[in-house]
XYZ file of C-alpha atoms in Angstrom:
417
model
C -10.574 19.637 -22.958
C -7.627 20.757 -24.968
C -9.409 21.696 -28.314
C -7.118 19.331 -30.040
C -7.750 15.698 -31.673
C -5.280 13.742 -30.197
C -5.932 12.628 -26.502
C -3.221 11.937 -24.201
C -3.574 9.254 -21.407
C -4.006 11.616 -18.617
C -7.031 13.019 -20.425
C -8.137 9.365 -21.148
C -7.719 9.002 -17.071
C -9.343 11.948 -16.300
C -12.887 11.260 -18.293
C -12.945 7.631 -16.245
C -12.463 9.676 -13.520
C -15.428 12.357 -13.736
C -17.541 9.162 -13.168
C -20.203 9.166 -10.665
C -18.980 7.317 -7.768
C -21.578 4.795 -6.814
C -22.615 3.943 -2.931
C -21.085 0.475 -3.266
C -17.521 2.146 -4.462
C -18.026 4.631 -1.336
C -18.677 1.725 1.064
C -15.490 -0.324 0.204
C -13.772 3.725 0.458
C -15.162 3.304 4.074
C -13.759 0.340 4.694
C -9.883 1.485 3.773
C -10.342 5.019 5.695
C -10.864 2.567 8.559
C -7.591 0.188 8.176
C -5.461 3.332 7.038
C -6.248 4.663 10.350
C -5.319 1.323 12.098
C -1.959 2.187 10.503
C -1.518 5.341 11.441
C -2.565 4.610 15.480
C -0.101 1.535 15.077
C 2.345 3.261 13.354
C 3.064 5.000 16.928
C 4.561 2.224 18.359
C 7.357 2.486 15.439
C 10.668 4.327 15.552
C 9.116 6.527 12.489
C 7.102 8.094 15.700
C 9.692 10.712 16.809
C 10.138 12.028 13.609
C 6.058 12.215 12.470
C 5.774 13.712 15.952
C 7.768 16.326 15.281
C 5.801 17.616 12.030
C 3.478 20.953 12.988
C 0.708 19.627 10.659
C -1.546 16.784 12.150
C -2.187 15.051 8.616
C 1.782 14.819 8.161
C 2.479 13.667 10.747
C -0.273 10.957 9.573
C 1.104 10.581 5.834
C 4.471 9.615 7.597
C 2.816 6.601 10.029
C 0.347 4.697 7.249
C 3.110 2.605 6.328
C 5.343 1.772 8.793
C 4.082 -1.324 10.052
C 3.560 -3.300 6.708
C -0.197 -3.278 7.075
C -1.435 -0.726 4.772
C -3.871 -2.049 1.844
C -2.068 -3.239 -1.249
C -2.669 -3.420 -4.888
C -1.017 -6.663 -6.610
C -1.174 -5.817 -9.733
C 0.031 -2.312 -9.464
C 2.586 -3.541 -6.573
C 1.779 -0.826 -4.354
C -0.251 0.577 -1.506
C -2.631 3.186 -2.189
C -4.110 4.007 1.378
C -1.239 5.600 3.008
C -1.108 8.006 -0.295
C -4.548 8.923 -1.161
C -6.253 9.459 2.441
C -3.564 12.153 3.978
C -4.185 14.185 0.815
C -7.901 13.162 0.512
C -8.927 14.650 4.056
C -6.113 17.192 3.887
C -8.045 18.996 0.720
C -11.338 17.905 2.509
C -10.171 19.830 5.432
C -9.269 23.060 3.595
C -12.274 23.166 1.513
C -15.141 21.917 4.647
C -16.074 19.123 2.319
C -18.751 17.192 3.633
C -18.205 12.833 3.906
C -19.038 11.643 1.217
C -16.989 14.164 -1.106
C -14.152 12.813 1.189
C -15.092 9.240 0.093
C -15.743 10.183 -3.643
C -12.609 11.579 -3.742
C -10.953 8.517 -2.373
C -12.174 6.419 -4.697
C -10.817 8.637 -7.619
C -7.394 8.588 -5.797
C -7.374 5.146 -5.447
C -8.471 4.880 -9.042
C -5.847 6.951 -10.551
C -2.680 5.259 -8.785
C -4.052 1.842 -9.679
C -4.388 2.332 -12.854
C -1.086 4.064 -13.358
C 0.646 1.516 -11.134
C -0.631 -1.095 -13.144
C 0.644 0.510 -16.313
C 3.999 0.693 -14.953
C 6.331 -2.903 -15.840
C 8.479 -5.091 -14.176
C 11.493 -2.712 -15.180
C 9.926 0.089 -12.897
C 9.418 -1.814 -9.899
C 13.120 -3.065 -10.097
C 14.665 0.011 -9.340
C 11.474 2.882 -8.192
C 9.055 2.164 -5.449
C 5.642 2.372 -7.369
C 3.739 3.575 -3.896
C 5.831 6.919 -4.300
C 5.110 7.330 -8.164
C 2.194 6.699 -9.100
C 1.458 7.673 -5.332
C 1.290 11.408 -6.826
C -1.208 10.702 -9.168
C -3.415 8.638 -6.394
C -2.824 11.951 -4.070
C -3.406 14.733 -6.953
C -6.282 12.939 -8.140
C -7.944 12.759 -4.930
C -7.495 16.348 -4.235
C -8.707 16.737 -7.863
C -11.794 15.369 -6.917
C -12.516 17.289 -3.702
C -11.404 20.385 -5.158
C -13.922 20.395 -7.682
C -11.306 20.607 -10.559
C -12.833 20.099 -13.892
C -11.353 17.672 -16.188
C -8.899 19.917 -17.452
C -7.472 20.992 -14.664
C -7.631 17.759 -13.530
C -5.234 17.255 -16.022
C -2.793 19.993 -15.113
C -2.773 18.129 -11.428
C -2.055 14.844 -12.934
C 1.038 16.474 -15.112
C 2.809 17.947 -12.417
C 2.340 14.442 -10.585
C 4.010 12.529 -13.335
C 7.183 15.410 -13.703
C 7.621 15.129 -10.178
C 7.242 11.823 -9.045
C 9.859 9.684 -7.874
C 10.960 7.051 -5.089
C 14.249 4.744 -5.658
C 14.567 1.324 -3.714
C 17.848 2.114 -2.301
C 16.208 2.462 0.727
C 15.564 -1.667 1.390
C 19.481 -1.924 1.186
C 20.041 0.268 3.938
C 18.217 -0.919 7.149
C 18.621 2.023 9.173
C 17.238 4.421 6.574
C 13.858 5.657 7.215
C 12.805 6.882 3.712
C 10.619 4.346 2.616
C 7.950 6.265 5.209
C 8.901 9.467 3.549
C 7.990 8.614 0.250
C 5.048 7.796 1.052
C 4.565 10.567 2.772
C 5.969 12.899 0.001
C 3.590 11.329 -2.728
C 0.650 12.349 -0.574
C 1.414 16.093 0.279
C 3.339 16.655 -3.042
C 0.188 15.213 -5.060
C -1.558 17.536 -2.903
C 0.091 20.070 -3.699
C -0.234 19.128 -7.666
C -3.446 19.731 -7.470
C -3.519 22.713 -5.519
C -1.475 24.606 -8.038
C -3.612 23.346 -10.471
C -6.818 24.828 -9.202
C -4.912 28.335 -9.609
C -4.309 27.619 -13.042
C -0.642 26.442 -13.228
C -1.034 24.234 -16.612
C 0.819 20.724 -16.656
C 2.171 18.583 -18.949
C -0.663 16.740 -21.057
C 1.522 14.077 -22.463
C 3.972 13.321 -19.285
C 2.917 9.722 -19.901
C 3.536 8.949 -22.792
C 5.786 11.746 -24.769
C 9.420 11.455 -25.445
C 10.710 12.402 -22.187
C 7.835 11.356 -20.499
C 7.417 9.242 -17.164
C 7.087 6.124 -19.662
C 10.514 6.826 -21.177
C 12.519 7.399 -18.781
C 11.186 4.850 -16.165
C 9.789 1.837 -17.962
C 10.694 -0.124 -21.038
C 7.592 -2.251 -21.442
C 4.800 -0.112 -19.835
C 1.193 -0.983 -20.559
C -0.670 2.312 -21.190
C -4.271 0.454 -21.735
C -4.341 0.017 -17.909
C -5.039 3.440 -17.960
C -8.245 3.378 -19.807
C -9.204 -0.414 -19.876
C -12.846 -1.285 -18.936
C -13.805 -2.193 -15.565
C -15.451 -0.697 -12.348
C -13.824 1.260 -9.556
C -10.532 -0.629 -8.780
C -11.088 -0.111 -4.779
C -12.821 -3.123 -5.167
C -9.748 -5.001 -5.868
C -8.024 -4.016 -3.246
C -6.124 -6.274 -0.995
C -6.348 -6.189 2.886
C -3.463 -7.199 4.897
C -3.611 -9.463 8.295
C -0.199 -9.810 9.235
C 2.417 -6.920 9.943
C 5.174 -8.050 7.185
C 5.567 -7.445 3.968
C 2.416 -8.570 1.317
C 5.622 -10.806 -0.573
C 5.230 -12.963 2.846
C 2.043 -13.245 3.481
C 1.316 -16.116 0.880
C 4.363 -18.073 2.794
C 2.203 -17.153 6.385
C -0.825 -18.671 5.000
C 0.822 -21.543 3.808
C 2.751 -22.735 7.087
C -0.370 -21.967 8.708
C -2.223 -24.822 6.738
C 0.824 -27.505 7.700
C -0.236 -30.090 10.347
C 0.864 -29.445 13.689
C 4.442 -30.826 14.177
C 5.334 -30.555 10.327
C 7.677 -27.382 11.234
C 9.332 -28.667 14.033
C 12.061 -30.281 12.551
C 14.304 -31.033 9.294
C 14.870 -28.884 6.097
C 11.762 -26.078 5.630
C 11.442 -25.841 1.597
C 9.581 -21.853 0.560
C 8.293 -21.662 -2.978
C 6.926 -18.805 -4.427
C 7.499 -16.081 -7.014
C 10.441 -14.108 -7.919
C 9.977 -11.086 -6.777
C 8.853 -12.690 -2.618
C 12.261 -14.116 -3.084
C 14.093 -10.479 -4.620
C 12.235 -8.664 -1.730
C 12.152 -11.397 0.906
C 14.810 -13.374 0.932
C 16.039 -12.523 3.984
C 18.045 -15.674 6.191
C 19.496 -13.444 9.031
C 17.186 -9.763 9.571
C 19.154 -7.881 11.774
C 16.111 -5.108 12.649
C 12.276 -5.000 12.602
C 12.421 -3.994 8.714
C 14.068 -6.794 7.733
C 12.281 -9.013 9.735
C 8.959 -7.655 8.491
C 10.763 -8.523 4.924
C 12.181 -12.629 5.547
C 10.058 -15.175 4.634
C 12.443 -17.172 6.834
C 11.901 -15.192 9.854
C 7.764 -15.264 8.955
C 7.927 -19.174 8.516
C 10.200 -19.350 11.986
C 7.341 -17.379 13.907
C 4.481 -19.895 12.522
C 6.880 -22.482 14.272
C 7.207 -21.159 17.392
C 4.254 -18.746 17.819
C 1.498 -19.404 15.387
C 0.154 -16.671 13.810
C 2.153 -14.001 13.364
C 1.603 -10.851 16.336
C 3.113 -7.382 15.503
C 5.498 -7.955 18.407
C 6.864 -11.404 16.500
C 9.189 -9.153 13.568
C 10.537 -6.443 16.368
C 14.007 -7.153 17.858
C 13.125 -9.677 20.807
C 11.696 -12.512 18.254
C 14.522 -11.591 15.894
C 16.943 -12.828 18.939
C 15.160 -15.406 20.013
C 16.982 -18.363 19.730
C 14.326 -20.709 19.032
C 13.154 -18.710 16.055
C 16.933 -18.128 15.176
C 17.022 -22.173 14.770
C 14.133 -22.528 12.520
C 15.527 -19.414 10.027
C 18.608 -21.461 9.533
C 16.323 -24.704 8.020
C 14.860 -22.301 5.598
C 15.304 -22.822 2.321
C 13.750 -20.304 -0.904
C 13.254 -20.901 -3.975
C 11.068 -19.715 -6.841
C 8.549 -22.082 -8.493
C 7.484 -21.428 -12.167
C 3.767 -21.635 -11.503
C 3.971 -19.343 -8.782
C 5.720 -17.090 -11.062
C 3.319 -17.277 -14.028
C 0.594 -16.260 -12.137
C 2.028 -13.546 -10.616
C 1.137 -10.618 -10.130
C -2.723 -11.091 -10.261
C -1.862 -14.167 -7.659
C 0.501 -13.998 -5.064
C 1.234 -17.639 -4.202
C 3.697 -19.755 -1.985
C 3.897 -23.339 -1.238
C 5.730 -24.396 2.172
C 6.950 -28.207 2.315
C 8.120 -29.665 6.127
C 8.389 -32.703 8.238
C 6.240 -34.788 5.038
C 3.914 -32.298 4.254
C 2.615 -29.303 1.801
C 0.868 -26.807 1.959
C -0.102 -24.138 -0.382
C -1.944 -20.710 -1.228
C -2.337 -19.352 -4.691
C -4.282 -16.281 -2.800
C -3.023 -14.741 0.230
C -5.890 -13.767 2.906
C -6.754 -10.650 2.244
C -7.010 -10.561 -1.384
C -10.222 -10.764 -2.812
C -10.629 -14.271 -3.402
C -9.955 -14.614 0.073
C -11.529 -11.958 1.663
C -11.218 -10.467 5.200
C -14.776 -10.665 6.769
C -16.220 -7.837 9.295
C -14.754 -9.614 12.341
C -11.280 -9.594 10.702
C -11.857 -6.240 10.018
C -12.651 -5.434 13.494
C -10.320 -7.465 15.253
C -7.285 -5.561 12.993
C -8.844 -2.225 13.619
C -8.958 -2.856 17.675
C -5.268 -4.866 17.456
C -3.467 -1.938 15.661
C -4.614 0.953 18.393
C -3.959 -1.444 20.917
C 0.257 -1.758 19.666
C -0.416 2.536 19.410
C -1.204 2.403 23.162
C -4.696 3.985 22.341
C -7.589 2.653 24.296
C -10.264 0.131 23.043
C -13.113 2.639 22.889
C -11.245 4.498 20.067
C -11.948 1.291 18.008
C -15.650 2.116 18.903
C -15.354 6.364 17.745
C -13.156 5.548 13.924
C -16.397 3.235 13.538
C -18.696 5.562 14.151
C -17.193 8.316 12.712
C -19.078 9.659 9.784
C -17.934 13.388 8.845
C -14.483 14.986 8.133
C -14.535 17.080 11.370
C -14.657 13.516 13.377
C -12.136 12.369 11.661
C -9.632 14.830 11.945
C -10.923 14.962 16.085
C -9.552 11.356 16.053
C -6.335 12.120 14.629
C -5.983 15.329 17.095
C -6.271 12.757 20.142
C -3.929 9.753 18.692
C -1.544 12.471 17.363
């Protein structure tokens, strides 16, 4: 590509990219384009709404609604969620080229590909302090467009440089409940990667070394990072994937499975003892959530609604169940801690063990992941529960299913949006 010897890591990531992408990798690519638009009809019902509505472009007004509700896919070893990233910019470049399905899916599976891998380079230090969905976001959205360009591997490159110069996306935004920028990062990694490659494809070069060199994304955001995620062996990393069934943050979920598994009664009274790993409590210890975010973010408040409700509903983490003085009562018995086997197998397991009322109960997968997989009916049943909370009728479950070219697609979107 470059003429000279050394490679950098974006060149390294851009030969596993050229890859054919096989029909397994594009079913699996199927199945996210679905639950990403689950999101985005859900997302609706949010108080991100107003603002997406106000966008002039239908797929921004998408890239801002993926992740609102807490149910877009998730990576655990990368820590991030590469749906809400990679399919705005996917179907934006497949709309401005006329790609045909399948080139949409390909280039999906690239996307996804790219911000895995560069998530899961990315160390503990990182995720402290940047969101990883926004940074290596840009690389999941440039590489995408990359794909469905028809960018070479060069050029590819160039796309993937910009992304890493560019990228950014500070936490700051959990501390302040009322801000809603968590959505636009999201939204900014997919139309800025976008974007990336655009400029690309017109022959602005990028960075080849924005990894890795001295003032690279590496320096300046990492301390530890673990560049042979970029190019380790493997298949496509869609596969890995996680799915998630409840409308809270993937830190909880482990907590959710695990209450759900205690005998009926065990909740109802005494001390409630949460173990899991560090960083469910550092995101999710949350005693007293004053709005839907940090409801959606308390394993207290996601143990209180297995109490009282059973499994968790979207309408359990808005601001009636956060008032509701029954599950009010059960927060206040909650008690967090971390657990050291929790933490050592973290982040490839995300694990919790709930202990109530003279019984335990734990996961060391959280449903969803792939050793505990969604089946179709799950799949269904979140796809037809999400456009129900976006007030779109149950036949529109029935038309994303069917829908098999990028001009459907985007007719869906012009009808929920």
């Amino acid at each position: 590509m470059s003429g000279t010897a050394l490679q950098s890591s974006t060149e390294g990531l851009a030969a596993l990219l050229a890859r054919p992408v096989d029909g397994s990798a594009r079913a699996r690519a199927r199945l996210h384009l679905l639950d990403w638009l689950g999101c985005v009809a859900g997302g609706k019902a949010s108080a991100v709404w107003p603002v997406a509505a106000a966008e002039p472009d239908l797929l921004t007004r998408a890239a801002l609604l993926g992740n609102v509700l807490e149910m877009d896919d998730v990576d655990r070893l990368g820590r991030l969620h590469p749906g809400p990233v990679v399919w705005p910019a996917a179907l934006s470049a497949a709309r401005e080229t006329g790609a045909s399905f399948d080139a949409l899916l390909d280039g999906a599976v690239r996307g996804y590909e790219a911000m895995i891998r560069l998530g899961r380079a990315l160390d503990d230090h990182h995720y402290a302090h940047w969101h990883p969905t926004a940074t290596a976001g840009h690389f999941g959205a440039a590489a995408a467009a990359a794909s469905i360009f028809g960018l070479d591997e060069e050029r590819t490159v160039w796309a993937l440089g910009h992304a890493g110069s560019l990228a950014g996306g500070l936490w700051q935004v959990r501390h302040e409940p009322a801000a809603m920028t968590k959505a636009v990062h999201v939204a900014q990694a997919a139309l800025a990667g976008l974007w990336h490659a655009r400029l690309a494809r017109a022959g602005a070069a990028g960075p080849r070394f924005i990894l890795e060199g001295p003032q690279g994304m590496f320096a300046a955001m990492c301390r530890t990072p673990l560049p042979e995620a970029l190019v380790d062996a493997g298949g496509w990393r869609i596969a890995e994937v996680s799915f998630k069934p409840w409308g809270a943050c993937r830190h909880a979920h482990p907590t959710i499975d695990a209450a759900l598994k205690l005998p009926p009664g065990a909740l109802a009274e005494g001390p409630i003892m949460v173990e899991s790993y560090g960083d469910a409590l550092a995101f999710c210890d949350q005693a007293v959530p004053r709005t839907s975010g940090e409801a959606k973010f308390s394993l207290q408040h996601a143990v209180a609604v297995v109490a009282v409700r059973g499994r968790p509903m979207l309408a359990d983490f808005e601001p009636a169940a956060i008032v509701d003085p029954a599950i009010a009562a059960v927060r206040a018995r909650v008690i967090c801690r971390s657990a050291p086997g929790f933490d050592t197998a973290y982040p490839a397991h995300f694990g919790a063990r709930v202990l109530a009322g003279g019984a335990a109960a734990e996961v060391r997968d959280a449903w969803g992941d792939p050793e505990a997989p969604l089946d179709a009916a799950g799949h269904a049943a979140k796809l037809r529960r999400l456009l129900a909370w976006g007030g779109l009728p149950p036949e529109e479950a029935e038309a994303a299913e069917a829908a098999a070219s990028v001009d459907a697609l985007l007719a869906l979107l012009v009808r929920w949006l």
